[in-house]
Amino acid sequence: MKITAAITGVSAYVPDYILSNEEIENTLDTNNEWIMTRCGISERRILKDKDKGSAFMAAEAAQKLLAKKFISPLDIELIIVATVTPDHPYPATANIVADMIGATNAWGFDVQAACSSFMYALNTASKFIESGTHKKILVIGSDKMSSVVDYTCRKTSILFGDAAGAVLLEPSTDENGIMDARMYSDGSGKKYLYQPAGGSIIPASLDSVVNKQHFIHMDGPAVFKMAVAKMADVAEEMMLRNELSSEDIAFLTPHQANKRIIEATANRMGIGMDKVMLNIQRYGNTTSATIPLCLTEWEDQLKKGDNIILTTFGAGFTWGGMYIKWSY
Ligand code: UT7
């Protein structure tokens, strides 16, 4: 009997503090209308606690999920954390999260593929389930984007927010779960979206701090052009490969970077915005957390057997699509 990897539970955590467009208007030369029209973002959440990072948010999301599913942390065999803002360069945030939630039987590691991190992690995790070696895996996307955002830059500070989302992955023999996935990358896109310093090329120094090289650097229009094309291409590819028509699709779960990119993807798929999980207006781009955060907010509307297409695009460039038959 074929084993597929099924999402059997979802949960999320968002910090309490709301950074609104109105608050940003007070400090930068921007306005609510520009931000809403160009990106579709009204507010984002910020983790204000200086001593808390991505592991804290990931652990909050994971603990809620375990409680909801009545599962002991001791039953978790593997934790994969998708993040571009790990607590530290090492150890892996996944190891810290395992300790925080008491998952002492689990091994774990981090996956970093910018905004595609969660989908890359979910695809990786699915192989451990499909091979029959693992039965309970937590895949968590968590990013404290406020730790790498330059709040004096109007081009990037309006876009990002902090959040975490977690999914439980278990085996299914019911012909549901992750049915298909296709991941892509093109490293020649590095120059358009990256954090210059903090790695081995430009280690932290006085100069790197003064030159603001530890923040997000982005050529917005160049990234936008690629994102529009590639998210739509990969969504269409998922539909064609799996012989799905627009009517067959229950929901599109897109990475939330810009409302216009999402609309273009829905348009190519021939589906209305009523079938699109869209919460960018309340959270902005939460990088690795966007997809599990959407799934959590739409969980009540999902039915067993629903066809869901996931799409993502991020720095690298990295992008990907996934076809899921919802399992509960
Ligand atoms: O998740 C990872 C993937 N990331 C993305 O997919 C992001 C993709 N890029 C985008 O979403 C868009 O490029 C942005 C939302 C970042 C920018 O929108 P845009 O329509 O591409 O604007 P632009 O960068 O071409 O800027 C147009 C104008 C410029 O002014 P001039 O040179 O025409 O006078 C900018 O300086 O808008 C100006 N501008 C702003 N004005 C008011 C840029 N940011 C702002 C701002 N408020 N916040």
Tab-separated table of C-alpha atoms and ligand atoms in Angstrom:
chain	number	residue	atom	x	y	z
A	1	MET	CA	0.000	0.000	0.000
A	2	LYS	CA	1.382	3.424	-0.977
A	3	ILE	CA	2.213	5.678	1.965
A	4	THR	CA	1.723	9.395	1.495
A	5	ALA	CA	2.654	12.182	3.914
A	6	ALA	CA	-0.433	13.945	5.237
A	7	ILE	CA	-0.791	17.135	7.221
A	8	THR	CA	-2.908	16.028	10.179
A	9	GLY	CA	-2.809	19.213	12.252
A	10	VAL	CA	-1.843	22.877	12.013
A	11	SER	CA	-1.218	25.714	14.442
A	12	ALA	CA	0.359	29.160	14.524
A	13	TYR	CA	1.685	31.891	16.758
A	14	VAL	CA	1.709	35.634	16.095
A	15	PRO	CA	3.106	38.233	18.517
A	16	ASP	CA	0.661	40.710	20.086
A	17	TYR	CA	2.265	43.958	18.923
A	18	ILE	CA	0.647	45.399	15.784
A	19	LEU	CA	2.752	47.681	13.583
A	20	SER	CA	0.205	49.551	11.463
A	21	ASN	CA	0.692	51.564	8.282
A	22	GLU	CA	-0.347	54.607	10.319
A	23	GLU	CA	2.551	54.085	12.738
A	24	ILE	CA	5.014	53.689	9.832
A	25	GLU	CA	3.632	56.886	8.245
A	26	ASN	CA	4.784	58.767	11.352
A	27	THR	CA	8.438	57.820	10.874
A	28	LEU	CA	8.943	57.333	7.103
A	29	ASP	CA	8.058	59.129	3.873
A	30	THR	CA	5.276	56.704	2.943
A	31	ASN	CA	1.522	56.411	3.289
A	32	ASN	CA	-1.240	53.877	3.804
A	33	GLU	CA	-2.564	54.287	0.274
A	34	TRP	CA	0.808	53.546	-1.376
A	35	ILE	CA	1.380	50.482	0.807
A	36	MET	CA	-2.145	49.123	0.311
A	37	THR	CA	-2.149	49.704	-3.458
A	38	ARG	CA	1.345	48.342	-4.152
A	39	CYS	CA	1.448	45.477	-1.644
A	40	GLY	CA	-1.957	44.986	0.018
A	41	ILE	CA	-0.508	45.221	3.538
A	42	SER	CA	-2.267	47.104	6.324
A	43	GLU	CA	-0.413	45.871	9.418
A	44	ARG	CA	2.153	43.345	10.648
A	45	ARG	CA	3.005	41.685	13.972
A	46	ILE	CA	6.302	42.394	15.723
A	47	LEU	CA	7.956	40.356	18.469
A	48	LYS	CA	9.130	43.157	20.738
A	49	ASP	CA	10.841	41.013	23.399
A	50	LYS	CA	14.570	41.464	22.869
A	51	ASP	CA	15.405	38.126	24.496
A	52	LYS	CA	13.016	36.085	22.289
A	53	GLY	CA	13.612	34.917	18.733
A	54	SER	CA	12.365	32.497	16.110
A	55	ALA	CA	12.734	29.463	18.412
A	56	PHE	CA	10.344	31.007	20.935
A	57	MET	CA	7.641	31.577	18.309
A	58	ALA	CA	8.219	28.124	16.790
A	59	ALA	CA	7.896	26.492	20.218
A	60	GLU	CA	4.662	28.407	20.913
A	61	ALA	CA	3.153	27.194	17.618
A	62	ALA	CA	4.372	23.620	18.202
A	63	GLN	CA	3.061	23.453	21.768
A	64	LYS	CA	-0.386	24.644	20.673
A	65	LEU	CA	-0.400	21.995	17.956
A	66	LEU	CA	0.602	19.169	20.294
A	67	ALA	CA	-2.067	20.224	22.822
A	68	LYS	CA	-4.714	20.395	20.083
A	69	LYS	CA	-3.813	16.906	18.838
A	70	PHE	CA	-3.371	15.404	22.369
A	71	ILE	CA	0.122	14.270	21.377
A	72	SER	CA	3.056	13.994	23.764
A	73	PRO	CA	6.251	15.783	22.648
A	74	LEU	CA	7.981	12.454	23.316
A	75	ASP	CA	6.171	10.979	20.287
A	76	ILE	CA	7.755	13.445	17.855
A	77	GLU	CA	10.570	11.791	15.909
A	78	LEU	CA	11.840	14.684	13.807
A	79	ILE	CA	11.552	18.482	13.901
A	80	ILE	CA	12.425	20.552	10.845
A	81	VAL	CA	12.440	24.312	11.316
A	82	ALA	CA	12.253	26.520	8.243
A	83	THR	CA	13.804	29.902	9.009
A	84	VAL	CA	16.005	32.678	7.651
A	85	THR	CA	16.287	34.214	11.116
A	86	PRO	CA	17.613	31.378	13.294
A	87	ASP	CA	18.226	32.227	16.947
A	88	HIS	CA	21.950	31.734	16.259
A	89	PRO	CA	24.077	30.662	13.260
A	90	TYR	CA	24.356	27.383	15.191
A	91	PRO	CA	23.070	25.249	16.809
A	92	ALA	CA	20.043	24.723	14.619
A	93	THR	CA	16.847	26.386	15.807
A	94	ALA	CA	15.164	22.973	15.488
A	95	ASN	CA	17.398	21.648	18.283
A	96	ILE	CA	16.515	24.598	20.527
A	97	VAL	CA	12.797	24.125	19.816
A	98	ALA	CA	13.020	20.389	20.621
A	99	ASP	CA	14.503	21.276	23.996
A	100	MET	CA	11.912	24.005	24.647
A	101	ILE	CA	8.950	21.690	23.994
A	102	GLY	CA	10.453	18.580	25.597
A	103	ALA	CA	10.736	16.566	22.365
A	104	THR	CA	13.718	14.657	23.692
A	105	ASN	CA	13.269	11.695	21.340
A	106	ALA	CA	13.411	13.860	18.225
A	107	TRP	CA	16.318	14.737	15.999
A	108	GLY	CA	16.134	17.887	13.956
A	109	PHE	CA	17.664	20.415	11.624
A	110	ASP	CA	16.909	23.727	9.928
A	111	VAL	CA	16.087	24.383	6.283
A	112	GLN	CA	16.910	27.753	4.724
A	113	ALA	CA	15.590	28.659	1.300
A	114	ALA	CA	14.431	32.228	2.033
A	115	CYS	CA	10.682	32.626	1.538
A	116	SER	CA	10.515	29.079	0.124
A	117	SER	CA	11.984	27.600	3.321
A	118	PHE	CA	8.708	26.148	4.600
A	119	MET	CA	7.802	24.426	1.349
A	120	TYR	CA	11.316	23.039	0.943
A	121	ALA	CA	11.118	21.766	4.554
A	122	LEU	CA	7.679	20.229	4.041
A	123	ASN	CA	8.858	18.498	0.867
A	124	THR	CA	11.950	17.185	2.683
A	125	ALA	CA	9.861	15.949	5.626
A	126	SER	CA	7.432	14.154	3.319
A	127	LYS	CA	10.253	11.856	2.142
A	128	PHE	CA	10.908	10.625	5.695
A	129	ILE	CA	7.211	9.725	5.987
A	130	GLU	CA	6.883	8.168	2.522
A	131	SER	CA	9.941	5.968	3.135
A	132	GLY	CA	8.221	4.522	6.204
A	133	THR	CA	11.036	5.472	8.580
A	134	HIS	CA	9.149	8.231	10.462
A	135	LYS	CA	5.568	8.511	11.706
A	136	LYS	CA	5.368	11.910	13.401
A	137	ILE	CA	7.235	14.965	12.134
A	138	LEU	CA	6.806	18.607	13.092
A	139	VAL	CA	7.534	21.038	10.276
A	140	ILE	CA	7.674	24.582	11.605
A	141	GLY	CA	8.154	27.863	9.757
A	142	SER	CA	9.284	30.676	12.042
A	143	ASP	CA	10.798	34.053	11.300
A	144	LYS	CA	11.533	37.126	13.366
A	145	MET	CA	11.894	39.336	10.286
A	146	SER	CA	12.005	42.435	12.482
A	147	SER	CA	15.546	41.334	13.453
A	148	VAL	CA	16.803	41.876	9.864
A	149	VAL	CA	14.605	44.771	8.715
A	150	ASP	CA	16.033	48.291	8.425
A	151	TYR	CA	13.236	50.427	9.847
A	152	THR	CA	14.711	53.531	8.199
A	153	CYS	CA	14.179	51.990	4.724
A	154	ARG	CA	10.705	52.572	3.324
A	155	LYS	CA	11.237	50.029	0.527
A	156	THR	CA	11.569	47.019	2.814
A	157	SER	CA	10.286	47.917	6.284
A	158	ILE	CA	6.675	48.053	5.110
A	159	LEU	CA	6.766	44.476	3.865
A	160	PHE	CA	7.754	42.129	6.660
A	161	GLY	CA	6.307	40.797	9.921
A	162	ASP	CA	7.055	38.183	12.584
A	163	ALA	CA	5.186	34.871	13.028
A	164	ALA	CA	5.428	31.088	13.254
A	165	GLY	CA	3.305	28.244	11.944
A	166	ALA	CA	3.574	24.496	12.537
A	167	VAL	CA	2.188	21.393	10.855
A	168	LEU	CA	2.153	17.780	11.965
A	169	LEU	CA	3.028	15.312	9.230
A	170	GLU	CA	1.912	11.680	9.526
A	171	PRO	CA	1.600	8.680	7.171
A	172	SER	CA	-1.643	8.087	5.291
A	173	THR	CA	-2.782	5.153	3.180
A	174	ASP	CA	-6.012	6.928	2.335
A	175	GLU	CA	-4.865	8.525	-0.945
A	176	ASN	CA	-4.624	11.969	0.592
A	177	GLY	CA	-1.815	14.209	1.803
A	178	ILE	CA	1.035	15.515	-0.331
A	179	MET	CA	0.289	14.207	-3.822
A	180	ASP	CA	2.901	16.101	-5.837
A	181	ALA	CA	5.644	18.693	-5.417
A	182	ARG	CA	8.143	20.486	-7.633
A	183	MET	CA	10.886	22.705	-6.231
A	184	TYR	CA	13.139	25.073	-8.187
A	185	SER	CA	16.131	27.334	-7.561
A	186	ASP	CA	18.291	29.759	-9.536
A	187	GLY	CA	21.256	31.135	-7.593
A	188	SER	CA	21.998	33.748	-10.245
A	189	GLY	CA	19.190	35.748	-8.612
A	190	LYS	CA	21.263	36.257	-5.438
A	191	LYS	CA	22.012	39.921	-6.092
A	192	TYR	CA	18.348	40.936	-6.156
A	193	LEU	CA	17.437	39.885	-2.614
A	194	TYR	CA	19.929	39.055	0.109
A	195	GLN	CA	21.453	39.878	3.461
A	196	PRO	CA	25.062	40.780	2.645
A	197	ALA	CA	26.750	40.325	6.042
A	198	GLY	CA	26.774	37.820	8.871
A	199	GLY	CA	28.053	34.885	6.820
A	200	SER	CA	31.553	33.808	5.844
A	201	ILE	CA	32.029	36.403	3.096
A	202	ILE	CA	31.329	39.434	5.279
A	203	PRO	CA	31.535	38.386	8.940
A	204	ALA	CA	30.177	40.862	11.471
A	205	SER	CA	32.446	43.882	11.911
A	206	LEU	CA	32.105	47.517	12.832
A	207	ASP	CA	32.037	48.334	9.102
A	208	SER	CA	29.335	45.762	8.315
A	209	VAL	CA	27.120	47.273	10.997
A	210	VAL	CA	27.788	50.895	10.004
A	211	ASN	CA	27.095	50.003	6.351
A	212	LYS	CA	23.785	48.329	7.300
A	213	GLN	CA	24.847	45.054	5.704
A	214	HIS	CA	23.005	42.899	8.241
A	215	PHE	CA	19.642	44.030	6.866
A	216	ILE	CA	17.536	42.854	3.907
A	217	HIS	CA	18.730	44.291	0.603
A	218	MET	CA	16.192	44.011	-2.201
A	219	ASP	CA	15.700	45.175	-5.761
A	220	GLY	CA	11.907	45.079	-5.445
A	221	PRO	CA	10.880	45.393	-9.112
A	222	ALA	CA	13.370	42.689	-10.247
A	223	VAL	CA	12.088	40.275	-7.594
A	224	PHE	CA	8.488	41.177	-8.368
A	225	LYS	CA	8.931	40.382	-12.080
A	226	MET	CA	10.371	36.927	-11.381
A	227	ALA	CA	7.900	36.167	-8.593
A	228	VAL	CA	4.866	36.944	-10.742
A	229	ALA	CA	6.115	34.695	-13.542
A	230	LYS	CA	7.415	31.780	-11.478
A	231	MET	CA	4.593	31.481	-8.911
A	232	ALA	CA	2.043	31.396	-11.718
A	233	ASP	CA	4.144	28.953	-13.795
A	234	VAL	CA	4.546	26.481	-10.957
A	235	ALA	CA	0.852	26.685	-9.980
A	236	GLU	CA	-0.113	25.928	-13.560
A	237	GLU	CA	2.443	23.096	-13.671
A	238	MET	CA	0.887	21.501	-10.569
A	239	MET	CA	-2.566	21.667	-12.173
A	240	LEU	CA	-1.404	20.250	-15.521
A	241	ARG	CA	0.681	17.438	-14.002
A	242	ASN	CA	-2.233	16.332	-11.857
A	243	GLU	CA	-4.990	16.977	-14.400
A	244	LEU	CA	-6.742	19.488	-12.161
A	245	SER	CA	-9.133	22.051	-13.629
A	246	SER	CA	-9.970	25.390	-11.971
A	247	GLU	CA	-13.200	23.825	-10.677
A	248	ASP	CA	-11.230	21.021	-8.989
A	249	ILE	CA	-9.279	23.486	-6.822
A	250	ALA	CA	-10.699	24.175	-3.363
A	251	PHE	CA	-7.971	26.623	-2.316
A	252	LEU	CA	-4.712	28.243	-3.368
A	253	THR	CA	-2.296	28.740	-0.456
A	254	PRO	CA	0.319	31.177	-1.767
A	255	HIS	CA	3.358	32.659	-0.106
A	256	GLN	CA	2.306	36.166	0.979
A	257	ALA	CA	4.829	38.697	-0.357
A	258	ASN	CA	2.623	41.011	-2.390
A	259	LYS	CA	-1.119	40.893	-3.066
A	260	ARG	CA	-0.526	41.638	-6.767
A	261	ILE	CA	1.733	38.572	-7.142
A	262	ILE	CA	-0.968	36.422	-5.531
A	263	GLU	CA	-3.697	37.846	-7.780
A	264	ALA	CA	-1.604	37.094	-10.881
A	265	THR	CA	-1.193	33.467	-9.742
A	266	ALA	CA	-4.923	33.047	-9.085
A	267	ASN	CA	-5.638	34.597	-12.459
A	268	ARG	CA	-3.372	32.125	-14.279
A	269	MET	CA	-5.073	29.259	-12.416
A	270	GLY	CA	-8.482	30.558	-13.463
A	271	ILE	CA	-9.763	30.744	-9.896
A	272	GLY	CA	-11.497	33.605	-8.078
A	273	MET	CA	-10.015	35.337	-5.043
A	274	ASP	CA	-12.661	33.606	-2.901
A	275	LYS	CA	-10.536	30.461	-3.304
A	276	VAL	CA	-7.310	32.161	-2.253
A	277	MET	CA	-5.989	32.100	1.303
A	278	LEU	CA	-5.015	35.748	1.674
A	279	ASN	CA	-3.988	37.266	5.004
A	280	ILE	CA	-1.124	39.513	3.865
A	281	GLN	CA	-3.181	42.575	4.878
A	282	ARG	CA	-2.882	41.584	8.575
A	283	TYR	CA	0.596	40.054	8.737
A	284	GLY	CA	2.692	41.247	5.778
A	285	ASN	CA	5.360	38.852	4.553
A	286	THR	CA	6.230	36.509	7.422
A	287	THR	CA	8.701	34.552	5.220
A	288	SER	CA	8.784	30.921	6.450
A	289	ALA	CA	5.579	31.267	8.470
A	290	THR	CA	3.202	32.446	5.743
A	291	ILE	CA	1.960	29.101	4.432
A	292	PRO	CA	1.362	27.323	7.779
A	293	LEU	CA	-0.183	30.540	9.153
A	294	CYS	CA	-2.646	30.561	6.237
A	295	LEU	CA	-3.473	26.865	6.647
A	296	THR	CA	-4.158	27.491	10.345
A	297	GLU	CA	-6.460	30.444	9.696
A	298	TRP	CA	-8.382	28.518	7.003
A	299	GLU	CA	-8.406	25.152	8.838
A	300	ASP	CA	-12.098	25.421	9.765
A	301	GLN	CA	-13.069	25.847	6.116
A	302	LEU	CA	-11.118	22.824	4.857
A	303	LYS	CA	-12.717	19.449	4.213
A	304	LYS	CA	-11.208	16.007	3.765
A	305	GLY	CA	-10.355	15.494	0.086
A	306	ASP	CA	-10.089	19.219	-0.762
A	307	ASN	CA	-7.529	19.889	-3.493
A	308	ILE	CA	-5.127	22.597	-2.351
A	309	ILE	CA	-2.285	24.114	-4.362
A	310	LEU	CA	0.617	25.643	-2.424
A	311	THR	CA	2.993	28.051	-4.173
A	312	THR	CA	6.022	29.981	-3.054
A	313	PHE	CA	8.757	32.304	-4.304
A	314	GLY	CA	11.730	33.776	-2.479
A	315	ALA	CA	15.327	34.893	-2.467
A	316	GLY	CA	17.851	32.659	-4.153
A	317	PHE	CA	15.854	32.655	-6.289
A	318	THR	CA	13.877	29.736	-4.905
A	319	TRP	CA	10.344	28.737	-5.776
A	320	GLY	CA	8.055	25.736	-5.749
A	321	GLY	CA	4.579	24.285	-5.938
A	322	MET	CA	2.816	21.511	-4.083
A	323	TYR	CA	-0.477	19.692	-4.553
A	324	ILE	CA	-2.140	18.515	-1.332
A	325	LYS	CA	-5.326	16.531	-0.865
A	326	TRP	CA	-6.480	17.663	2.575
A	327	SER	CA	-6.654	14.744	4.990
A	328	TYR	CA	-9.183	15.775	7.638
B	1	UT7	O1	9.129	37.196	-0.313
B	1	UT7	C1	10.265	37.367	-1.085
B	1	UT7	C2	9.899	37.863	-2.371
B	1	UT7	N1	9.685	39.297	-2.308
B	1	UT7	C3	8.838	39.813	-3.153
B	1	UT7	O2	8.201	39.094	-3.873
B	1	UT7	C4	8.743	41.315	-3.226
B	1	UT7	C5	8.599	41.700	-4.680
B	1	UT7	N2	8.567	43.150	-4.903
B	1	UT7	C6	7.477	43.875	-4.581
B	1	UT7	O3	6.534	43.394	-4.021
B	1	UT7	C7	7.473	45.318	-5.040
B	1	UT7	O4	8.534	45.543	-5.923
B	1	UT7	C8	7.542	46.311	-3.864
B	1	UT7	C9	6.257	46.299	-3.085
B	1	UT7	C10	8.701	46.001	-2.964
B	1	UT7	C11	7.744	47.735	-4.416
B	1	UT7	O5	6.675	48.061	-5.299
B	1	UT7	P1	6.975	48.628	-6.761
B	1	UT7	O6	5.683	48.895	-7.377
B	1	UT7	O7	7.881	47.651	-7.448
B	1	UT7	O8	7.713	49.977	-6.465
B	1	UT7	P2	9.189	50.458	-6.908
B	1	UT7	O9	10.226	49.811	-6.066
B	1	UT7	O10	9.310	50.358	-8.393
B	1	UT7	O11	9.117	51.976	-6.529
B	1	UT7	C12	8.264	52.904	-7.230
B	1	UT7	C13	8.386	54.249	-6.562
B	1	UT7	C14	9.823	54.702	-6.375
B	1	UT7	O12	9.839	56.100	-6.505
B	1	UT7	P3	10.389	56.781	-7.850
B	1	UT7	O13	11.807	56.316	-7.999
B	1	UT7	O14	9.499	56.264	-8.938
B	1	UT7	O15	10.237	58.230	-7.573
B	1	UT7	C15	10.117	54.342	-4.935
B	1	UT7	O16	11.136	55.151	-4.377
B	1	UT7	O17	7.820	54.162	-5.247
B	1	UT7	C16	8.790	54.599	-4.290
B	1	UT7	N3	8.591	53.854	-3.061
B	1	UT7	C17	7.729	54.220	-2.125
B	1	UT7	N4	6.895	55.279	-2.039
B	1	UT7	C18	6.137	55.382	-0.927
B	1	UT7	C19	9.194	52.708	-2.680
B	1	UT7	N5	8.733	52.326	-1.480
B	1	UT7	C20	7.831	53.254	-1.101
B	1	UT7	C21	7.017	53.428	0.029
B	1	UT7	N6	6.192	54.485	0.070
B	1	UT7	N7	7.036	52.542	1.046
